[in-house]
mmCIF file of C-alpha atoms in Angstrom:
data_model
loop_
_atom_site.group_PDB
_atom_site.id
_atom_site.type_symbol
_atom_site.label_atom_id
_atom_site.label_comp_id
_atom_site.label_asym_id
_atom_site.label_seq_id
_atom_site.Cartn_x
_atom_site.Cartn_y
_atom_site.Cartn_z
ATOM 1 C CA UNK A 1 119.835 62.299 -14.581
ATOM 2 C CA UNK A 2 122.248 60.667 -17.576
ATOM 3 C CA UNK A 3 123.606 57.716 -16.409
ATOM 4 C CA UNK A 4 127.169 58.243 -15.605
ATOM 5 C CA UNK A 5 128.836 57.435 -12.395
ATOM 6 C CA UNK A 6 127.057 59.277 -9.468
ATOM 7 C CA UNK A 7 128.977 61.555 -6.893
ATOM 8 C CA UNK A 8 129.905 58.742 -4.182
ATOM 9 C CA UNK A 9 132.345 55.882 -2.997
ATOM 10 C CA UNK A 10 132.636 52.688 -4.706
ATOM 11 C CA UNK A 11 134.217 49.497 -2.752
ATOM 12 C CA UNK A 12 134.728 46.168 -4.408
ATOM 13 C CA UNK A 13 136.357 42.955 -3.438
ATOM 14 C CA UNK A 14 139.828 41.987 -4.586
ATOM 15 C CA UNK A 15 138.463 39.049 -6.306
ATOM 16 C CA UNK A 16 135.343 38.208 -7.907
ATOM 17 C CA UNK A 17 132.145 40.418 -7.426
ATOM 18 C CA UNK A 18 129.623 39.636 -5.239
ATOM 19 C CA UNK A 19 125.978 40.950 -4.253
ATOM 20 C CA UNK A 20 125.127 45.281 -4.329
ATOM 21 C CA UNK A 21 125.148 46.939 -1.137
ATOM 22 C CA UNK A 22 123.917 50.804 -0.982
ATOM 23 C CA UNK A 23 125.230 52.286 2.134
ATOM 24 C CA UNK A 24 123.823 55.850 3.013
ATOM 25 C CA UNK A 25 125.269 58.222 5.435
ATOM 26 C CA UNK A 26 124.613 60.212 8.530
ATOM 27 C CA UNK A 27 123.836 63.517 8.158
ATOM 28 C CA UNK A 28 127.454 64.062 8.993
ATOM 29 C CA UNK A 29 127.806 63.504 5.117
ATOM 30 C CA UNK A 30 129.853 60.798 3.553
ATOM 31 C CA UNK A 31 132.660 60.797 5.805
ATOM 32 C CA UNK A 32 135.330 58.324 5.894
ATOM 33 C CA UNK A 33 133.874 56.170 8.625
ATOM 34 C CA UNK A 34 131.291 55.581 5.726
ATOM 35 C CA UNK A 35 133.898 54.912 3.178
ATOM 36 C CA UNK A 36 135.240 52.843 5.972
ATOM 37 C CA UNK A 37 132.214 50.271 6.223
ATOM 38 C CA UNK A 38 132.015 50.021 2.045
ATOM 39 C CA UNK A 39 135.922 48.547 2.344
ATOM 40 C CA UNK A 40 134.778 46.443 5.195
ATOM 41 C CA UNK A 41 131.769 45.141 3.146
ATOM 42 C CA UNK A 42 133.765 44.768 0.082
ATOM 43 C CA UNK A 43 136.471 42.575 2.398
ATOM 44 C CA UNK A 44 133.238 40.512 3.164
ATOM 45 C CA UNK A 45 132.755 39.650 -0.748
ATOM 46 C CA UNK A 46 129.611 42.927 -1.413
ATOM 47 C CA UNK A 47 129.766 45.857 -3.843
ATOM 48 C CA UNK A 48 129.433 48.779 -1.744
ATOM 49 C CA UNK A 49 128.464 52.331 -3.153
ATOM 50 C CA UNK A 50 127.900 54.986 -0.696
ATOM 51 C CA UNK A 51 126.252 58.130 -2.298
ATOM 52 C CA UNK A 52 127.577 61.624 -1.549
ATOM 53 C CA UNK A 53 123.943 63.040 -0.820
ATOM 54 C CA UNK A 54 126.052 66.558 0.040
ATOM 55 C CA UNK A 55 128.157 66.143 -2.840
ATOM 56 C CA UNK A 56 131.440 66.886 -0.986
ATOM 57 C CA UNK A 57 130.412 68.576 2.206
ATOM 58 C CA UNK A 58 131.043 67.160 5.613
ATOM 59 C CA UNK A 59 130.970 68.616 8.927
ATOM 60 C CA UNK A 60 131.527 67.323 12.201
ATOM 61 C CA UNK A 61 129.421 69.764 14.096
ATOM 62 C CA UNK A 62 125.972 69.164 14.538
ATOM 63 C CA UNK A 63 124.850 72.534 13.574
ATOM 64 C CA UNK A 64 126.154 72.814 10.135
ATOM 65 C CA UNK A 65 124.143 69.067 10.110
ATOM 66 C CA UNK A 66 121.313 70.143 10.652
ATOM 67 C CA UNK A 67 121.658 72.945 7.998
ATOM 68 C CA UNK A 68 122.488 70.536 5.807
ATOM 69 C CA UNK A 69 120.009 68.284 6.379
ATOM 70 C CA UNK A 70 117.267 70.918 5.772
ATOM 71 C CA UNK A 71 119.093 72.212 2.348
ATOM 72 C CA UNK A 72 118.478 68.526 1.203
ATOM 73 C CA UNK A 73 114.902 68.528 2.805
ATOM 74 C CA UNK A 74 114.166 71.460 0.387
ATOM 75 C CA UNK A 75 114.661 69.364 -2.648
ATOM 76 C CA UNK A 76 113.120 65.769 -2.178
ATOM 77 C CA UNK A 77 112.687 65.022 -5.583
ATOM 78 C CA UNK A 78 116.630 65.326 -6.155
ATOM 79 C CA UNK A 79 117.788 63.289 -3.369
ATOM 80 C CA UNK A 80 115.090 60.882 -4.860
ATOM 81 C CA UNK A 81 116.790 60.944 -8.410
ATOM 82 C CA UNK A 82 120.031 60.619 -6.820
ATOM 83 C CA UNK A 83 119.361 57.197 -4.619
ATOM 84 C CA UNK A 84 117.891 55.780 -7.796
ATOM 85 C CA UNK A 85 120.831 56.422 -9.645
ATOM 86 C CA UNK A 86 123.296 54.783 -6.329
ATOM 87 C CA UNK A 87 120.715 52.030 -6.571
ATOM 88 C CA UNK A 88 121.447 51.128 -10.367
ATOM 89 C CA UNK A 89 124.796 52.057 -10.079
ATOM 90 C CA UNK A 90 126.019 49.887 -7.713
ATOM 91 C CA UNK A 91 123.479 47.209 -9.179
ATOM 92 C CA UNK A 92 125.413 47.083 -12.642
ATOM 93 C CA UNK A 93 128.440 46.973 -10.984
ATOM 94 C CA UNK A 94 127.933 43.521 -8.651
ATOM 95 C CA UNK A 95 126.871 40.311 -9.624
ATOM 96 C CA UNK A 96 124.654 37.646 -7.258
ATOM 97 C CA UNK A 97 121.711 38.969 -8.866
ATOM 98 C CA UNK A 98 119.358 36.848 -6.829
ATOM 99 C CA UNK A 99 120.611 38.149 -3.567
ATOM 100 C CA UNK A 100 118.697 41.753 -4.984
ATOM 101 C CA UNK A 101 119.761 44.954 -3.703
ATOM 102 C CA UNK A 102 120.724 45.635 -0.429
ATOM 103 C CA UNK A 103 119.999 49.055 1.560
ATOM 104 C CA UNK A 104 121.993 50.052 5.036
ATOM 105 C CA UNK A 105 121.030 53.382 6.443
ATOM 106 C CA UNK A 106 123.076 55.459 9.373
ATOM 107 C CA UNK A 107 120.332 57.800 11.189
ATOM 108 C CA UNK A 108 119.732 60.300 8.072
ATOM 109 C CA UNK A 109 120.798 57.306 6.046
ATOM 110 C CA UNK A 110 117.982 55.013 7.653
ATOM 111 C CA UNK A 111 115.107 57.295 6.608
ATOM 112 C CA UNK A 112 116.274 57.293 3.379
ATOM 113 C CA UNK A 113 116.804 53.385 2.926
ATOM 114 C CA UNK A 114 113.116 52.715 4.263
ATOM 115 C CA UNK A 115 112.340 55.153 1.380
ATOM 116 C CA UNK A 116 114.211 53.092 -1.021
ATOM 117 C CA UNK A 117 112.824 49.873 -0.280
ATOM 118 C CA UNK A 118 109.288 51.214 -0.839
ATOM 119 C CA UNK A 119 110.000 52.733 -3.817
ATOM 120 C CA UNK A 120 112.270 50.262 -5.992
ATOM 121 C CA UNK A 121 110.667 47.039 -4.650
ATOM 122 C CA UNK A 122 111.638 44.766 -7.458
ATOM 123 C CA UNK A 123 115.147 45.159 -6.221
ATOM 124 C CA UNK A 124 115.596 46.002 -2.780
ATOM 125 C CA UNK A 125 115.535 42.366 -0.857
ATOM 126 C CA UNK A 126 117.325 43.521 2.549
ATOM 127 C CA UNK A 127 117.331 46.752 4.493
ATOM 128 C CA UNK A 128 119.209 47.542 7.548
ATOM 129 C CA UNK A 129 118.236 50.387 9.798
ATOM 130 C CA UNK A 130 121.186 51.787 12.055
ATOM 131 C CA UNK A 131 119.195 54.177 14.780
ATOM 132 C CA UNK A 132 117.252 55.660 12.030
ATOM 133 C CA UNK A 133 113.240 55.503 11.534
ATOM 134 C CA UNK A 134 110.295 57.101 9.479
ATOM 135 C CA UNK A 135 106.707 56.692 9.143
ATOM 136 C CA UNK A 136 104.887 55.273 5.882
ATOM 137 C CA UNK A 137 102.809 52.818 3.860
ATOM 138 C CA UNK A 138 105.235 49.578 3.500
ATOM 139 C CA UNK A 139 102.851 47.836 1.817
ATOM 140 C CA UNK A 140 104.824 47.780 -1.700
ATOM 141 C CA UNK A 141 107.998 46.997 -0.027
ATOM 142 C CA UNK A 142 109.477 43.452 -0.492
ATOM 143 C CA UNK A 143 112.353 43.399 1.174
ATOM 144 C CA UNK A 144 113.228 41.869 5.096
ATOM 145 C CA UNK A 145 114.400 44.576 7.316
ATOM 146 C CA UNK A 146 117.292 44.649 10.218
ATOM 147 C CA UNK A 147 117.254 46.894 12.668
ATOM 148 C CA UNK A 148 120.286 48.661 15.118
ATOM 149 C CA UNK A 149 118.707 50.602 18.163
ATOM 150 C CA UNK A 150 120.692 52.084 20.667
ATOM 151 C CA UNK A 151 118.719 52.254 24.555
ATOM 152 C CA UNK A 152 119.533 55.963 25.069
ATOM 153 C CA UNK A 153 118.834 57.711 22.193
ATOM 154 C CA UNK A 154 116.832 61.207 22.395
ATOM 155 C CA UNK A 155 116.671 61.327 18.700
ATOM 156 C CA UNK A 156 114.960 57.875 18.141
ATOM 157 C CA UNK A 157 112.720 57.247 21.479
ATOM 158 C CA UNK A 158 111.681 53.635 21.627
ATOM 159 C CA UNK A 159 108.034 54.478 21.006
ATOM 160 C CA UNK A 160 108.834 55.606 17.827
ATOM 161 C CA UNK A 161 111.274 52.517 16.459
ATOM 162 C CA UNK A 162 108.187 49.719 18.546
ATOM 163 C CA UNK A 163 105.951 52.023 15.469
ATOM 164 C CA UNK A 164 108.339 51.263 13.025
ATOM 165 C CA UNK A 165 108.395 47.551 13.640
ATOM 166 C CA UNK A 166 104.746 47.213 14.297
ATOM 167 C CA UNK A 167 104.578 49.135 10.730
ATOM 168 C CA UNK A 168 106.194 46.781 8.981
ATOM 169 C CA UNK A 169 104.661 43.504 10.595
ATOM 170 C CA UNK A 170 101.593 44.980 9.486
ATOM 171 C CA UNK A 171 102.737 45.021 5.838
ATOM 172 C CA UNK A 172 104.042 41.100 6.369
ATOM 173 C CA UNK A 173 107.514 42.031 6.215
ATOM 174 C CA UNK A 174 110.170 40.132 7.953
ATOM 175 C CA UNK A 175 111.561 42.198 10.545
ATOM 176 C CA UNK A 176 113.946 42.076 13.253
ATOM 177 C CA UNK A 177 115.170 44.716 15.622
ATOM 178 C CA UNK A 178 118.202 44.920 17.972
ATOM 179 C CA UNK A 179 117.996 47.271 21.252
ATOM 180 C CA UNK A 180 121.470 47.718 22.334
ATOM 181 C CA UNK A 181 121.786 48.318 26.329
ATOM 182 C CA UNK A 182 123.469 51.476 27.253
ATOM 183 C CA UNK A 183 124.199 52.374 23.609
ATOM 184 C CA UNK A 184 123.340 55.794 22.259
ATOM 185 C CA UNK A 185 122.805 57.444 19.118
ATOM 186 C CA UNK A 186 125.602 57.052 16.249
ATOM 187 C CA UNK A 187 127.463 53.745 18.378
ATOM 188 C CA UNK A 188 128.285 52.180 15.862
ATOM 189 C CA UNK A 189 130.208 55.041 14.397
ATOM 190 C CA UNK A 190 134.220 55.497 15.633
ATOM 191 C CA UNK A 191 134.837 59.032 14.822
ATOM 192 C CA UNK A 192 131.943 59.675 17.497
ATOM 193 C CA UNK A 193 134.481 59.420 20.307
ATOM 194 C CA UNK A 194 131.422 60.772 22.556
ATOM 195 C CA UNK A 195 128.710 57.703 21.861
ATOM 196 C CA UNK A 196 130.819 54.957 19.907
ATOM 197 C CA UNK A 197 130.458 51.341 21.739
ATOM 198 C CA UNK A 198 133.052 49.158 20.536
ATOM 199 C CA UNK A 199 131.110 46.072 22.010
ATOM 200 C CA UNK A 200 127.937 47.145 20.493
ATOM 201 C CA UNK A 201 129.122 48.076 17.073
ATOM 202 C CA UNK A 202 130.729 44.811 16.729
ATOM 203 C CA UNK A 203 128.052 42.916 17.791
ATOM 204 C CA UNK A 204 125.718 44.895 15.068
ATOM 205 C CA UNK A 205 128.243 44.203 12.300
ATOM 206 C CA UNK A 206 128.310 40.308 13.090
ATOM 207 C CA UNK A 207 124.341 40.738 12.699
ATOM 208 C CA UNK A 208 124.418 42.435 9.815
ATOM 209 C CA UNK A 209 126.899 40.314 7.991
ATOM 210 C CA UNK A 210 124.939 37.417 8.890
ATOM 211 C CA UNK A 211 121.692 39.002 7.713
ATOM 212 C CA UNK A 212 123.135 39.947 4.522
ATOM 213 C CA UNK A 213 124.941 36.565 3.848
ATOM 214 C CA UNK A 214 121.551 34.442 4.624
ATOM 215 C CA UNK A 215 120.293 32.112 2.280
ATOM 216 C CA UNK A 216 118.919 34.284 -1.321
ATOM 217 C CA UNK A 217 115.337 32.833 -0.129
ATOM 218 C CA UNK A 218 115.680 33.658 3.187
#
């Protein structure tokens, strides 16, 4: 893939530049609520990029998800060259070099960023998991990892986030993970009219600013 700009969003702060942040969408596609949480992260002082992983498609309707979701399944190795292209995008584009890279993943998204982390662990120092999971071998990964987990979520049962966490303790990462009472998948997202939790998603972005803001040797 050349390096020119990649299909995506790009938020910066109105002064200075501060630490990369990759955000990765839902499997709604990069909508505006994602475009929406770049500007809030660039308001904070980060260089957001969120990838278009559908290049311009977005749907609202779970269905046409799910189709797309298995039209990017069916070609792994682009979606792979298309993250690492985000990644050094929004990388030459920040400064704060010693903060590394930062990952934040929204369901689909989350899959991806644990993905990320494993595979570009020179750069990727903080990951944060919005009611997304995955198997794997963490080992390689270098990188602490945050965690948003709603209590009723059919799509992420809590046996399967306990194996995510136990997965990375296991690999001696730093981990921490947030169970959010009465919450269900996509809260944190306000186009969701149907599961969003204002109390809950705020309560997840003050934990996730202060996770990304800690100390570079935190």
């Amino acid at each position: 893939m050349p390096n020119s700009r990649p299909d995506g969003f790009l938020s910066v702060p109105t002064v200075g530049s501060g630490a990369p942040v990759l955000v990765l969408h839902a499997w709604w596609g990069l909508n505006d609520t994602i475009r929406g949480i770049c500007a809030r992260l660039a308001e904070e002082g980060f260089v957001a990029f969120a990838p278009d992983l559908y290049h311009g498609k977005v749907t609202n309707s779970v269905a046409e998800a799910e189709t797309l979701v298995r039209a990017l399944n069916r070609d792994p190795d682009h979606s792979e060259a298309v993250l690492a292209e985000a990644a050094r995008f929004v990388t030459e584009h920040a400064d704060r070099s010693d903060r590394g890279l930062a990952v934040i993943g929204f369901s689909l998204g989350a899959n991806f960023a644990l993905d990320v982390a494993v595979g570009n662990p020179e750069n990727v120092r903080s990951v944060v998991l919005f009611y997304g999971t995955s198997g794997g071998d963490f080992s390689a990964s270098k990188a602490a990892y945050l965690g948003h987990f709603a209590e009723n979520d059919p799509f992420e049962p809590r046996s399967e986030v306990d194996n995510l966490e136990q997965s990375l303790e296991r690999a001696g990462r730093p981990v921490t993970f947030h169970h959010y009472a009465g919450a269900g998948h996509w809260f944190f997202e306000p186009d969701r009219a149907d599961s969003y939790d204002a109390e809950a998603a705020q309560l997840a972005w003050d934990r996730t600013l202060a996770f990304l803001k800690r100390p570079a040797d935190g």
